[in-house]
CSV table of C-alpha atoms and ligand atoms in Angstrom, one decimal:
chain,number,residue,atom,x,y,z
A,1,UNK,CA,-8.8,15.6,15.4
A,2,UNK,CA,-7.8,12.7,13.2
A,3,UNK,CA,-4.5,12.4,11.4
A,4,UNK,CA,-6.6,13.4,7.8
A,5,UNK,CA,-7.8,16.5,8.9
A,6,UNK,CA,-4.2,17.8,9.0
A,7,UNK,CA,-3.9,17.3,5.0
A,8,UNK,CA,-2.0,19.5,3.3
A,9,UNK,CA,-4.6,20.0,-0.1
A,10,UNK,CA,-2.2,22.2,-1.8
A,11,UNK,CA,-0.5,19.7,-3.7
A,12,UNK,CA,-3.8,18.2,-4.6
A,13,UNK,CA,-5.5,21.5,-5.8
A,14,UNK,CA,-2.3,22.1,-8.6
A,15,UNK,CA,-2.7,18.4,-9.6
A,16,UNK,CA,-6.3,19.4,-10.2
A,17,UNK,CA,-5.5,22.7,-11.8
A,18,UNK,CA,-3.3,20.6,-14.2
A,19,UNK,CA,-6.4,18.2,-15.2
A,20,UNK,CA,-9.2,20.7,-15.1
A,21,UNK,CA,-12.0,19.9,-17.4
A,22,UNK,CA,-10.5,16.6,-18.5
A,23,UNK,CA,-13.2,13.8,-17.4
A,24,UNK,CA,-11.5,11.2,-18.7
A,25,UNK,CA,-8.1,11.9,-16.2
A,26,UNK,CA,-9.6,10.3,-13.1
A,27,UNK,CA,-6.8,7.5,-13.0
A,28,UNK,CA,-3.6,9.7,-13.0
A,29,UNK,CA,-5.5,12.3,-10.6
A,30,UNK,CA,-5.7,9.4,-8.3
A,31,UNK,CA,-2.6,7.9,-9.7
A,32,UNK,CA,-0.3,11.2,-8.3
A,33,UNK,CA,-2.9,12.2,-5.8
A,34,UNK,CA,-1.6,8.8,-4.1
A,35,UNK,CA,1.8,9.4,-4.7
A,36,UNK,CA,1.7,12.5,-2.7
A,37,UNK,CA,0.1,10.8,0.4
A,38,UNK,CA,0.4,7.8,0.0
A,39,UNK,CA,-3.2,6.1,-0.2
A,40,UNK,CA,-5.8,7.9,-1.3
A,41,UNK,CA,-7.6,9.1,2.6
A,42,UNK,CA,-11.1,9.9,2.1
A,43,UNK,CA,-10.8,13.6,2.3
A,44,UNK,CA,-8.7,13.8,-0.6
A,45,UNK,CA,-11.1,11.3,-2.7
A,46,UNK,CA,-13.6,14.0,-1.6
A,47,UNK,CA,-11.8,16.3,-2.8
A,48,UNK,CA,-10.9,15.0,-6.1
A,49,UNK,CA,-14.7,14.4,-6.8
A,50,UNK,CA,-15.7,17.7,-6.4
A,51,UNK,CA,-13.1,19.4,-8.4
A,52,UNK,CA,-13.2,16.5,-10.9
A,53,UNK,CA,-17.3,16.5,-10.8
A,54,UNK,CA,-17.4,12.8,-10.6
A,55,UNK,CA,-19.2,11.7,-8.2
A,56,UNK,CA,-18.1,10.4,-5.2
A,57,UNK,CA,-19.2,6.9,-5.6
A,58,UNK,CA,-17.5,6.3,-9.0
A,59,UNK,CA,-14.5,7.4,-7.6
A,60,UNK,CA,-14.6,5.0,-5.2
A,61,UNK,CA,-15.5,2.3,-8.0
A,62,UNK,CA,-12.2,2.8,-9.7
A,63,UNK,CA,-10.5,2.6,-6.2
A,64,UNK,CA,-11.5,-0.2,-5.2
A,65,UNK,CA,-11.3,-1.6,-8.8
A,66,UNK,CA,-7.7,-1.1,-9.2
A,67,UNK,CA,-5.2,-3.1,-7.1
A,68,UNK,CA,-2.3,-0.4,-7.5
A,69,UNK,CA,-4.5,2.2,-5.2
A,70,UNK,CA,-5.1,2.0,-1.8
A,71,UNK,CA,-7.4,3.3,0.7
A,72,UNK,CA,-6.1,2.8,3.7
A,73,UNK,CA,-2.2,4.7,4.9
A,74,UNK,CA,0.6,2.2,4.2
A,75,UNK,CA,3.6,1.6,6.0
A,76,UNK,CA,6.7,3.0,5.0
A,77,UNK,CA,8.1,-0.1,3.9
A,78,UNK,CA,5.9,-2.8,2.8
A,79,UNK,CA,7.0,-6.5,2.3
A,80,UNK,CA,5.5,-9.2,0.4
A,81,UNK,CA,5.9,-12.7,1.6
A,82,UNK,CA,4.9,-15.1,-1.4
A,83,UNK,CA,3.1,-18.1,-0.5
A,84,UNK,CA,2.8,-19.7,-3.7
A,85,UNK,CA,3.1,-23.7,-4.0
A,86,UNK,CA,6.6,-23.3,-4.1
A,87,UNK,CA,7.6,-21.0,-1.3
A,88,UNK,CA,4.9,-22.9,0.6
A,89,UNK,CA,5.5,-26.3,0.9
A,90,UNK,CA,9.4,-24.8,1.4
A,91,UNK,CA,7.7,-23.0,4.4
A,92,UNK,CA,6.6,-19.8,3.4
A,93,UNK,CA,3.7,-20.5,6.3
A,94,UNK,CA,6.0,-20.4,8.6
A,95,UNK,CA,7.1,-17.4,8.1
A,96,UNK,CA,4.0,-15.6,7.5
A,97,UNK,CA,3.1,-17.1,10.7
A,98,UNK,CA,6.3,-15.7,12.7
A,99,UNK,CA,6.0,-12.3,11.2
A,100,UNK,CA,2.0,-12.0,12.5
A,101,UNK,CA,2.6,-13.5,15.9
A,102,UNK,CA,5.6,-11.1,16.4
A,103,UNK,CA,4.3,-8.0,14.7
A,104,UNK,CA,0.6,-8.4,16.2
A,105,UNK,CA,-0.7,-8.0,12.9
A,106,UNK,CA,-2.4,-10.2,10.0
A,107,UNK,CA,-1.4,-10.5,6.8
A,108,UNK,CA,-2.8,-7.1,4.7
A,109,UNK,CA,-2.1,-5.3,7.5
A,110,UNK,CA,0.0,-2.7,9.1
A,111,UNK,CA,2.0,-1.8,11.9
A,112,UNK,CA,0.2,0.8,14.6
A,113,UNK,CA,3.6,2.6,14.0
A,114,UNK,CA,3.1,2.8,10.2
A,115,UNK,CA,6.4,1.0,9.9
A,116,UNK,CA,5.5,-2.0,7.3
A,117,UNK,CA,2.6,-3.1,5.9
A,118,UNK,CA,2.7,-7.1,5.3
A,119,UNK,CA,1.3,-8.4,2.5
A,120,UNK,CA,0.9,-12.2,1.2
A,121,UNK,CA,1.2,-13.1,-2.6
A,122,UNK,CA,1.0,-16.2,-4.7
A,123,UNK,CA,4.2,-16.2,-7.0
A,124,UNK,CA,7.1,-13.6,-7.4
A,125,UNK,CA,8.0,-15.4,-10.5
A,126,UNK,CA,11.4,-16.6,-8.4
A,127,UNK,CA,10.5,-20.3,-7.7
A,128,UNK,CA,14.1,-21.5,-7.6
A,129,UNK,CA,14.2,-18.9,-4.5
A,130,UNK,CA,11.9,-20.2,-2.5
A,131,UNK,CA,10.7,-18.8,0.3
A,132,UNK,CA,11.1,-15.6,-1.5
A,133,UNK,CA,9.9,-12.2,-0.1
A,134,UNK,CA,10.1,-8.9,-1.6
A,135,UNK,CA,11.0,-6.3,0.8
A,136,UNK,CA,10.1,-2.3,-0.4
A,137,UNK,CA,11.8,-3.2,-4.1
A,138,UNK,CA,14.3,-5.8,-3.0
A,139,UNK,CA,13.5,-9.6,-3.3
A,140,UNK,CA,14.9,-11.8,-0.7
A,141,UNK,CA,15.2,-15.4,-1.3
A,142,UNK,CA,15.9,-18.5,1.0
A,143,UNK,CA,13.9,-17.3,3.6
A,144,UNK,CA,13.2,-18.4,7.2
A,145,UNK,CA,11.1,-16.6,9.8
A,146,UNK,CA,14.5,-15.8,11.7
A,147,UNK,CA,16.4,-14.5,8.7
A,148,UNK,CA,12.8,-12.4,8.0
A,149,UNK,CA,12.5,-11.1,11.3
A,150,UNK,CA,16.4,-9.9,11.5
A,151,UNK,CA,15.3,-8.1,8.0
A,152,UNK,CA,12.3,-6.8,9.6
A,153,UNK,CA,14.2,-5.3,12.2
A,154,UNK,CA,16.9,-3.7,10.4
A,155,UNK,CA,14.3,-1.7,8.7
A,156,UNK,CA,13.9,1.9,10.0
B,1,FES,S1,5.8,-19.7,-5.6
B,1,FES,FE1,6.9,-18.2,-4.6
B,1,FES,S2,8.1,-17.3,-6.1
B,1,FES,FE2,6.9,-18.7,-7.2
């Protein structure tokens, strides 16, 4: 049995009660529908089409579309190492490299445990910080892959 079959859809059906018969509310259905699980796991997207009556594929569309929703579970914390011109040529690489050599993962990615997903960006808007990362909502500047990977571990 995979991990989505053991949805709780209760939480999804009120959300669904609350919008019912308003077409135009496909964003904050998926918009809380994700804040309840997480991503957006293809059962629920099911789900939501059928008691939205959109179909599937536009649903889909608007996921895809839109950075802020995700397909795919997350970790529980997720980091983002910038790798802008700044924090790269202060070694932002480096660090990027260090984190997917010791995690065993690639940047976009997450951790079999679910722990962190790592992402790369270009530009936190923190230049004079460079290397910067922002860890869950904290930003972390001055960065080097051991300082990152003590962070990393500290994380529950
Ligand atoms: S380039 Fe990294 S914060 Fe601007």
């Amino acid at each position: 049995m995979t991990q989505e079959e053991n949805l709780d859809l209760q939480p999804l059906e009120d959300i669904l009660a609350e919008y019912r018969g308003q077409k135009g509310a496909v964003i904050p259905v998926l918009q809380k529908a994700q804040k309840i699980y997480g991503y957006l796991p293809a059962q629920v997207l099911r789900r939501i089409a059928k008691g939205m009556r959109v179909p599937l594929s536009r649903l889909y569309g608007v996921a895809t579309f839109y950075s802020q929703f995700y397909l795919t579970r997350r970790g529980r914390h997720v980091l983002r190492q910038c790798d802008g011109t700044a924090c790269h040529v202060r070694g932002a690489a480096k660090i990027i490299e260090r984190m997917e050599n010791e995690l065993g993962i690639k940047a976009g990615e997450t951790t079999p445990d679910y722990k962190l997903t790592c992402e790369v960006v270009y530009c936190l808007g923190s230049c004079g910080l460079a290397p910067v990362a922002v860890v869950d909502d904290t930003a972390v500047g001055k960065l080097v892959p051991e300082k990152m990977m003590a962070i990393i571990r500290n994380l529950n």
